[in-house]
Short mmCIF file of C-alpha atoms and ligand atoms in Angstrom, two decimals:
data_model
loop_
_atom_site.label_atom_id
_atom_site.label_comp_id
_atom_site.label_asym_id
_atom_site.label_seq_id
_atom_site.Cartn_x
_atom_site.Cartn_y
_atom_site.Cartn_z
CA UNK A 1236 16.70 -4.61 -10.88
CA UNK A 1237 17.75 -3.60 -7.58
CA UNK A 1238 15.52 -2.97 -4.49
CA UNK A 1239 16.14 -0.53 -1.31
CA UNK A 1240 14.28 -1.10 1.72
CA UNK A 1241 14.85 1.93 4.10
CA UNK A 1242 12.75 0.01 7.71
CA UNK A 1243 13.70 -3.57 8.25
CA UNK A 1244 11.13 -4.42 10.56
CA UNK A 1245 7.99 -6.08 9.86
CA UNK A 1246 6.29 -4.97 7.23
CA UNK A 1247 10.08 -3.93 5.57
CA UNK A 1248 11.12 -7.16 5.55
CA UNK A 1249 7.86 -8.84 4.33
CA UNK A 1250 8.29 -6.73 1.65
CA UNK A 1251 12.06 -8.00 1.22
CA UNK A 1252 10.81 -11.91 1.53
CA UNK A 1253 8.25 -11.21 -1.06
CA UNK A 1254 10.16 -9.77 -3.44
CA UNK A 1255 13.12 -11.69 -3.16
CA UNK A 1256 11.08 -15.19 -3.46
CA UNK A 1257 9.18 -13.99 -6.04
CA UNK A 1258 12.52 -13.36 -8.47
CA UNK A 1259 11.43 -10.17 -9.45
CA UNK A 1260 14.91 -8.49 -8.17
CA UNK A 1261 18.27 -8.76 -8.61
CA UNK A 1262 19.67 -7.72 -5.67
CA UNK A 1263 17.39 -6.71 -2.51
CA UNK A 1264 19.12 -3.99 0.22
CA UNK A 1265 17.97 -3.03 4.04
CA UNK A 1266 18.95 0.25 5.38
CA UNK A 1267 17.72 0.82 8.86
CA UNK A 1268 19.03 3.21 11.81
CA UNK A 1269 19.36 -0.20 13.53
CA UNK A 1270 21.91 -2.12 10.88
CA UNK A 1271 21.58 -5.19 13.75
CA UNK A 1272 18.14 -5.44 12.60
CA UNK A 1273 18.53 -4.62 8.82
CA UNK A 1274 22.02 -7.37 8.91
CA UNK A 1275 19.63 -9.88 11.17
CA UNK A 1276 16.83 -9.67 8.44
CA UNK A 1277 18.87 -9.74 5.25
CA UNK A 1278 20.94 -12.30 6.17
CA UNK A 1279 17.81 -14.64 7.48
CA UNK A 1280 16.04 -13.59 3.86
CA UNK A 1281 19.20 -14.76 2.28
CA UNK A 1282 18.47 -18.20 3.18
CA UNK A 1283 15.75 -18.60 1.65
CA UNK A 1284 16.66 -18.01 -1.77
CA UNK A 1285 18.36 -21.31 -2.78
CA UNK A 1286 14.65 -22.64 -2.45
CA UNK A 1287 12.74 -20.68 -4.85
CA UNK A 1288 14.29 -18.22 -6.62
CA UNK A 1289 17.97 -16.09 -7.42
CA UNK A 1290 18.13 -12.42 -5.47
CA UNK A 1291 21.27 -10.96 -3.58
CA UNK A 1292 19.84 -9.53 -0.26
CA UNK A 1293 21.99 -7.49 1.93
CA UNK A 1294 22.44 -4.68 4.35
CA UNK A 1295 23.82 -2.14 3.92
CA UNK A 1296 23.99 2.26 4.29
CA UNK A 1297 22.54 4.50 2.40
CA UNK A 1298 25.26 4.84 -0.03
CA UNK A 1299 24.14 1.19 -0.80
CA UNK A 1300 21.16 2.42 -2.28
CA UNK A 1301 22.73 4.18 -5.18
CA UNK A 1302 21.65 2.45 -8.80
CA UNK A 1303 18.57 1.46 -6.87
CA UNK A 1304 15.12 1.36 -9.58
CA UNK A 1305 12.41 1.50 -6.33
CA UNK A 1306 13.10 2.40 -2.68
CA UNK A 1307 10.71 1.36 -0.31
CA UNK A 1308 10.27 3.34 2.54
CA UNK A 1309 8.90 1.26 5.67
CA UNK A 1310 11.02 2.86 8.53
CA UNK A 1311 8.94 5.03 11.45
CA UNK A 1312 6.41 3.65 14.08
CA UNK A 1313 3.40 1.62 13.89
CA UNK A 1314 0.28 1.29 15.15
CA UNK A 1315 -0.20 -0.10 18.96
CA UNK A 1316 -3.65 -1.33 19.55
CA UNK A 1317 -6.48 1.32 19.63
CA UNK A 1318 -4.26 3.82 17.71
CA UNK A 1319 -5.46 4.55 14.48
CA UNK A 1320 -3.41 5.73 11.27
CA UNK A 1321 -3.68 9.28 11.23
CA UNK A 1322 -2.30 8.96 14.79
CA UNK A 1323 1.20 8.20 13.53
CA UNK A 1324 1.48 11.08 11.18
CA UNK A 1325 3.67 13.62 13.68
CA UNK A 1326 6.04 11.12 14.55
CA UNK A 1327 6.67 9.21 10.92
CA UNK A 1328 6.53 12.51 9.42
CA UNK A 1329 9.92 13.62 11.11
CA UNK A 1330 11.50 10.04 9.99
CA UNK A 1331 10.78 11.15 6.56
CA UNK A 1332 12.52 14.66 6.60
CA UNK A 1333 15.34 12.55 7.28
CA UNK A 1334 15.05 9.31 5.41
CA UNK A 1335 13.91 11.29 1.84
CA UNK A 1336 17.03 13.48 1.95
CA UNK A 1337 19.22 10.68 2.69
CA UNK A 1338 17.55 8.29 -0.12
CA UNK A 1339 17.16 11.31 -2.67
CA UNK A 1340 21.43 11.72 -2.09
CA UNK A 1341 21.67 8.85 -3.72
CA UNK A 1342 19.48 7.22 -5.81
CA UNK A 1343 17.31 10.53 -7.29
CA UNK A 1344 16.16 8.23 -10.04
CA UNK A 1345 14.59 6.07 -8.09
CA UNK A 1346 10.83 5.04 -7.89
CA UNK A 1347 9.63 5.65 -4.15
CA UNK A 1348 7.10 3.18 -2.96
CA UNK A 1349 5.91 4.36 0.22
CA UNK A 1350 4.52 2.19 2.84
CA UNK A 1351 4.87 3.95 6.23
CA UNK A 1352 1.30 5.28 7.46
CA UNK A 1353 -0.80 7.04 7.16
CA UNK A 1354 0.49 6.30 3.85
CA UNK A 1355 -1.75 8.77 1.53
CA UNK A 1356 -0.54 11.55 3.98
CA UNK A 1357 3.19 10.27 4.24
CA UNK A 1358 2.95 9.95 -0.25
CA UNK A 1359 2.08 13.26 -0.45
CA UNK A 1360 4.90 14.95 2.21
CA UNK A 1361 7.47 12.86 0.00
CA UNK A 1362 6.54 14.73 -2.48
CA UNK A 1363 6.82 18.07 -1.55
CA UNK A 1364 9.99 16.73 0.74
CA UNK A 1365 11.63 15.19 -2.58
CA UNK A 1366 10.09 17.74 -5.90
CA UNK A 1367 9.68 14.41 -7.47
CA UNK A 1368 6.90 13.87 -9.84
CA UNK A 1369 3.77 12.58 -8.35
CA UNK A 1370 3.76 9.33 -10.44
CA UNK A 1371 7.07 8.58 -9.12
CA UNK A 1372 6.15 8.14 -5.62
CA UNK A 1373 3.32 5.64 -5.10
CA UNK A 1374 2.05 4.73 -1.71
CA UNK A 1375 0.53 1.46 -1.73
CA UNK A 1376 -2.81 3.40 -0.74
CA UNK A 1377 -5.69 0.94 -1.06
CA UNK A 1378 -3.99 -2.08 -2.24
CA UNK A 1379 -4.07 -3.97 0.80
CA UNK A 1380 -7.85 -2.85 1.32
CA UNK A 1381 -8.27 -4.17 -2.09
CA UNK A 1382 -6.90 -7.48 -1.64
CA UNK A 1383 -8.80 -7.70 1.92
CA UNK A 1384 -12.54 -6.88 -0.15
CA UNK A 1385 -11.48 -9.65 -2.82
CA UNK A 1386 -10.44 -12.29 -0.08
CA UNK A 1387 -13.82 -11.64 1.52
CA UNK A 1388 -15.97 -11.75 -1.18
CA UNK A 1389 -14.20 -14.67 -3.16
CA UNK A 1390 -14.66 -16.30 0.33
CA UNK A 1391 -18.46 -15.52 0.62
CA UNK A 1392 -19.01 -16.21 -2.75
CA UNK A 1393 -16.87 -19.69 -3.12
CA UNK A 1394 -14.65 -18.33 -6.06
CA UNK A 1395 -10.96 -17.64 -6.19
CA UNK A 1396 -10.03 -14.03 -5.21
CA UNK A 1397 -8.15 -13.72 -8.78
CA UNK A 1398 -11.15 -13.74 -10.30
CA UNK A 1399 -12.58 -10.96 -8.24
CA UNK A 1400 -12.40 -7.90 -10.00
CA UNK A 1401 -13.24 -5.19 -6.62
CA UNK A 1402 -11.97 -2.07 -5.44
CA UNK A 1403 -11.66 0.04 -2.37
CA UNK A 1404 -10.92 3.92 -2.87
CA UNK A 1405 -9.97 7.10 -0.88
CA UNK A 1406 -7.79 6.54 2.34
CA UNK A 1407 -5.83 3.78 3.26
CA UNK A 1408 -7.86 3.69 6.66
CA UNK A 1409 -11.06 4.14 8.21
CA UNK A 1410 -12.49 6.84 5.79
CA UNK A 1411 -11.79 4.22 2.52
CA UNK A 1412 -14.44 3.60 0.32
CA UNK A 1413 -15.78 0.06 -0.77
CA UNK A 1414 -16.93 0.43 -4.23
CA UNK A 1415 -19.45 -2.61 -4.36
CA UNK A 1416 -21.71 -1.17 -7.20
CA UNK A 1417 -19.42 -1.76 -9.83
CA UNK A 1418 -17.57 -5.09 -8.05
CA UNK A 1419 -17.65 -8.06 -10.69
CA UNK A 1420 -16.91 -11.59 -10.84
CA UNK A 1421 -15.65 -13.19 -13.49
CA UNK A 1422 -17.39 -10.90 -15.99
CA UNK A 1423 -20.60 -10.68 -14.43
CA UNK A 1424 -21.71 -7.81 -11.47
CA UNK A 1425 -21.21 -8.98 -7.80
CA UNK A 1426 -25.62 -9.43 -7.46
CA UNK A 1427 -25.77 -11.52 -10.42
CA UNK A 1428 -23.04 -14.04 -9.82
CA UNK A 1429 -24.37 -14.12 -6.15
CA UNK A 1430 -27.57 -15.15 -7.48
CA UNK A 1431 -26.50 -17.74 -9.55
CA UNK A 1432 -24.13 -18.87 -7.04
CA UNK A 1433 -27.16 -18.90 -4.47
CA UNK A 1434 -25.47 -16.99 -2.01
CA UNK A 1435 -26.74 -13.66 -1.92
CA UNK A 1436 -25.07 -10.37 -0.87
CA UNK A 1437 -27.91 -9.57 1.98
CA UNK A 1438 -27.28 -6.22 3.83
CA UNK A 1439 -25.95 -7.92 6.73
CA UNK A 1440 -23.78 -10.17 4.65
CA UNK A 1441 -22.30 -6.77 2.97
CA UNK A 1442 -22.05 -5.49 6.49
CA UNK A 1443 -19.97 -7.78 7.70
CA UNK A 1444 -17.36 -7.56 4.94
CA UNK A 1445 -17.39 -3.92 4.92
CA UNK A 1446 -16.26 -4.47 8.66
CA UNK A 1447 -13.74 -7.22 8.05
CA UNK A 1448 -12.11 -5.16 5.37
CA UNK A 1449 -12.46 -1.82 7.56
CA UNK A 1450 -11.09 -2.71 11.14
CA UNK A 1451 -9.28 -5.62 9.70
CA UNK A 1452 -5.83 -4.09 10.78
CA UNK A 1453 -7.62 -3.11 14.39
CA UNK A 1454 -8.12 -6.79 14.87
CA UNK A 1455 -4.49 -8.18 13.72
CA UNK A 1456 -3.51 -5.65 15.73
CA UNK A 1457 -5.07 -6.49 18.64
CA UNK A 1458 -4.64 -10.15 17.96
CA UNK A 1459 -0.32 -10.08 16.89
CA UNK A 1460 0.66 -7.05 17.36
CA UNK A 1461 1.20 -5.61 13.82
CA UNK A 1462 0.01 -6.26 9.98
CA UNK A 1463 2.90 -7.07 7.78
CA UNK A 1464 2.27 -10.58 5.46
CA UNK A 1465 -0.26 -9.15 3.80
CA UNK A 1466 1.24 -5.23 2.85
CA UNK A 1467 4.46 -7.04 2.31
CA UNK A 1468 2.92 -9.38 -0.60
CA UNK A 1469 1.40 -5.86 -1.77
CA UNK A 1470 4.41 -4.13 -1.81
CA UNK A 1471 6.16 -6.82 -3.60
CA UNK A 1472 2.77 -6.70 -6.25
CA UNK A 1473 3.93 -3.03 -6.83
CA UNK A 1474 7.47 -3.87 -7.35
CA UNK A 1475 6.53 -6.60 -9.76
CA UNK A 1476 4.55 -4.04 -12.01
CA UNK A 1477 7.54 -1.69 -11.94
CA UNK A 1478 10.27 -4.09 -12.78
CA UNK A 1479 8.38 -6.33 -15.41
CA UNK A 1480 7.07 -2.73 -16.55
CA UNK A 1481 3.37 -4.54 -16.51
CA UNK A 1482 0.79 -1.70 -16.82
CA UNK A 1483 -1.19 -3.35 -14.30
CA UNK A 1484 -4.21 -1.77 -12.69
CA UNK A 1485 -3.40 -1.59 -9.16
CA UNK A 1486 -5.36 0.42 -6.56
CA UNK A 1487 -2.36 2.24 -5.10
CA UNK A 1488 -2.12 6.35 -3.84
CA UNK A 1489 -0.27 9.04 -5.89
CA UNK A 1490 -0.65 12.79 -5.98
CA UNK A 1491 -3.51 13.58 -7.41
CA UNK A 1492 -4.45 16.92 -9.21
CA UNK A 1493 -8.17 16.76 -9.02
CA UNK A 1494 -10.32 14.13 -7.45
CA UNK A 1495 -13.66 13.44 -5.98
CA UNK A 1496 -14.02 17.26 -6.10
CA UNK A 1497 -10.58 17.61 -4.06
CA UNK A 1498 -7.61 19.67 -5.35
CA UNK A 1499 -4.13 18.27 -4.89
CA UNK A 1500 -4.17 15.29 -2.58
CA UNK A 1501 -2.88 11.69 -2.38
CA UNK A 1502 -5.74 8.85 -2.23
CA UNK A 1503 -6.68 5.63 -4.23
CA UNK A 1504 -8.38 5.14 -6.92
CA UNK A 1505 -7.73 2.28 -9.73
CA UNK A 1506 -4.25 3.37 -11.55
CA UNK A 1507 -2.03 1.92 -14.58
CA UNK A 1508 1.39 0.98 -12.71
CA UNK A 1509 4.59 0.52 -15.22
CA UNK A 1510 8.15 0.58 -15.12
CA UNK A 1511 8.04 4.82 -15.20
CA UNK A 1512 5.32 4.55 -12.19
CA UNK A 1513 2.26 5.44 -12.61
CA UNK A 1514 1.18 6.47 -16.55
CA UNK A 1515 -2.94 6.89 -16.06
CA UNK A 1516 -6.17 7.29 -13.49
CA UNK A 1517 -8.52 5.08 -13.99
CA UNK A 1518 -11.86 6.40 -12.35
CA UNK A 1519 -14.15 3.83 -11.93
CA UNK A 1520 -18.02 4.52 -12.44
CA UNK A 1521 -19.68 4.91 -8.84
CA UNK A 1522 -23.48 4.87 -7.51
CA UNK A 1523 -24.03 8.52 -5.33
CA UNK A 1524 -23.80 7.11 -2.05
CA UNK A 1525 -19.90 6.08 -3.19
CA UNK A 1526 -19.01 9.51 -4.72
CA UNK A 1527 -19.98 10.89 -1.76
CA UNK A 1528 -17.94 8.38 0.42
CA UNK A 1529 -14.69 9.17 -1.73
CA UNK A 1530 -15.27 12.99 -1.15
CA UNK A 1531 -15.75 12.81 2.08
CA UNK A 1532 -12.84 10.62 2.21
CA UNK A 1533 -10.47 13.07 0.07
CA UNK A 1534 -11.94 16.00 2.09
CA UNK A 1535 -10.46 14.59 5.16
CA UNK A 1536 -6.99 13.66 3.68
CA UNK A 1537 -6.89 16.96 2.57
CA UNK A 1538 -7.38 18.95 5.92
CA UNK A 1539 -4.86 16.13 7.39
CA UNK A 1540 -2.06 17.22 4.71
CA UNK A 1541 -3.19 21.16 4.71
CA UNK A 1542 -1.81 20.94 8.58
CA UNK A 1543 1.38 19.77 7.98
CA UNK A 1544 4.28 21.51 7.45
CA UNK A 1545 6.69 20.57 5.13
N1 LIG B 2140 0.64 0.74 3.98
C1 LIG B 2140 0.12 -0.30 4.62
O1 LIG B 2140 -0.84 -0.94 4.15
C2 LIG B 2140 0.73 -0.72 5.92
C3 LIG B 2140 1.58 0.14 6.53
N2 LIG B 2140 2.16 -0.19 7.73
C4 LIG B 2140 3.05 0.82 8.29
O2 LIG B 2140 4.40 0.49 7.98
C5 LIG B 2140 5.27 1.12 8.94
C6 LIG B 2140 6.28 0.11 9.46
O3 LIG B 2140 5.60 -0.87 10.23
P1 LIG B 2140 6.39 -2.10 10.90
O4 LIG B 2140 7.40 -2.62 9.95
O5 LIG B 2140 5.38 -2.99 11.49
O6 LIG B 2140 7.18 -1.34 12.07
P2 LIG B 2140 8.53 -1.83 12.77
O7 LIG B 2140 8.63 -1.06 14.04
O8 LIG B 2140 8.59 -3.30 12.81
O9 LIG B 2140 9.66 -1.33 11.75
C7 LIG B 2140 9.95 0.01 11.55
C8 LIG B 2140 11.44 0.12 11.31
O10 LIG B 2140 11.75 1.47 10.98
C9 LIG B 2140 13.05 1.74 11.50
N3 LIG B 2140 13.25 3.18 11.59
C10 LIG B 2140 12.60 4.05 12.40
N4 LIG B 2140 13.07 5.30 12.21
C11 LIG B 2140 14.04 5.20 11.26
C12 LIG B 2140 14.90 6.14 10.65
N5 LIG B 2140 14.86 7.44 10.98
N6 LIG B 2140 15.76 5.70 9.72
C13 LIG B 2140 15.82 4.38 9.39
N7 LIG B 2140 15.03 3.44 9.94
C14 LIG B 2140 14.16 3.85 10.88
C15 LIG B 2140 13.05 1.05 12.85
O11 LIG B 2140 14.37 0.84 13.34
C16 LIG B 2140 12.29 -0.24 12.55
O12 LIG B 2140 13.16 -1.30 12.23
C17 LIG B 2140 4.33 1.70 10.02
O13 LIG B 2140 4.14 3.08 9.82
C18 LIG B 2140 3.03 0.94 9.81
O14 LIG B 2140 1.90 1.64 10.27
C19 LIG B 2140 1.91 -1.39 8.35
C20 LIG B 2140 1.07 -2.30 7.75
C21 LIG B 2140 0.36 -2.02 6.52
C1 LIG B 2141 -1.54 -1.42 9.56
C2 LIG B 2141 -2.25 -1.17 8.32
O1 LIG B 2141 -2.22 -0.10 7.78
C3 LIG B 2141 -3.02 -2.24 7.73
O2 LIG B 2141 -2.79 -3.42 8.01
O3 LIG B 2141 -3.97 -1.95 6.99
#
């Protein structure tokens, strides 16, 4: 299968390192408005194939994305420290009138993953900017979050993170939604295992990972400058699904037509992610204080897209 990567910078060519270690590609290409970069990256990434796996990785134009299965769109600005998310959306969102109309030219069978934040907003303006179906263009939403919750709770709770079964919902940023009352581990709820573990889930225990999943990309931030190891192993999860057509459940953003009392608007919940994209919603039971969250979250997405225009 082959991969585009329109943004060869950090989290771009994470993305490109994941996937091509991981084997899950045939050929891996970087498209960037500075081909120094995208040249620099693949040719770097190239090198460290004959160690773990078989993948072509180059740069190239867009006419080098044509026969491409995904396209992952990483290319606009980034967070500085203190800026949140939502901040980017002016500036990324005039990157993306250009970089969907260029990608759609050639490769209009392609899956778009979208990375670039604020990611729910940026998944829904490639869809209007692209009239693709909404299960074809997947931001990776939550999936990070998710990832963050299980490392923290596997942590507290002295068990591997695979065997944390947790989600976080809504926004991929400061609105999302950790949905604790139906966490599990192993096949037992989150309180019970804690229990048995003895190392219980006190209020200020929960606290504190709801804050280390929360502000964790304030504090990379502030710390190196940018996130990228973590959404690039993410992105490369998503890829995975696609090309190995998995039907995994991932926690990743899509178009969606009704949710948490919202019409029409991109956010996380739990989906089934296969070679077509996304085939199903998987709404997860929640306690009242979470359904509230998750509207409240999807509310705000919502006014954020409504004042766009695309
Ligand atoms: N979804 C998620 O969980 C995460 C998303 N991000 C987001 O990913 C995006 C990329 O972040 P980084 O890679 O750290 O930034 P970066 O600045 O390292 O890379 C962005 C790349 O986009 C390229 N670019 C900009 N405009 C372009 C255009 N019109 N056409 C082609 N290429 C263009 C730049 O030349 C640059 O190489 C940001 O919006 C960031 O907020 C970052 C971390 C996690
Ligand atoms: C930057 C960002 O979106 C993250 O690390 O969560």
């Amino acid at each position: 299968m082959k991969v585009g990567i329109v943004g060869a910078g950090m989290v771009g060519s994470s993305a490109g390192y994941a996937i091509a270690l991981m084997g899950i590609a045939s050929s891996v290409i970087f498209v960037d408005r500075n081909a120094d970069l995208a040249r620099a990256q693949a040719e770097d990434i190239s090198h460290a194939v004959p160690f773990m796996s078989s993948c072509m990785v180059y740069a190239g134009d867009y006419g080098d994305l044509k026969g491409a299965s995904v396209v992952i769109l990483a290319a606009g600005v980034s967070q500085k420290p203190g800026e949140t998310r939502l901040q980017l959306l002016g500036r990324n969102a005039a990157v993306f009138r250009e970089v969907v109309a260029e990608v759609l030219r050639v490769a209009p069978n392609a899956i778009l993953l979208i990375a670039s934040n604020p990611v729910d907003i940026m998944t829904q303006i490639t869809v209007r900017l692209s009239g693709l179906p909404a299960s074809r263009v997947i931001g990776s939403g939550t999936i990070l979050d998710t990832a963050r919750f299980r490392s923290l709770l596997g942590r507290h709770l002295q068990i591997s993170p695979q065997s944390v079964h947790a989600y976080v919902l809504g926004e991929h940023g400061d609105s999302e939604v950790l949905a604790w009352s139906n966490a599990r581990a192993g096949s037992e709820p989150l309180l019970s295992i804690a229990a048995q573990m003895g190392l219980p889930l006190t209020d200020d225990v929960k606290a504190e990972i709801d804050d280390g999943v929360r502000n964790a990309a304030y504090k990379i931030i502030n710390g190196k400058g940018a996130t990228y190891y973590g959404i690039g192993a993410g992105l490369a999860r998503i890829v995975k699904s696609i090309a190995q057509d998995q039907q995994d459940v991932l926690s990743v953003s899509i178009v969606t037509e009704h949710v948490a009392g919202v019409d029409d608007v991109a956010l996380s919940i739990p989906r089934v992610v296969g070679a077509g994209g996304v085939s199903a919603d998987l709404m997860p039971t929640l306690d009242d204080a979470e359904k509230e969250a998750l509207h409240r979250s999807a509310a705000l997405l919502k006014t954020a897209i409504e004042a766009v225009e695309i």
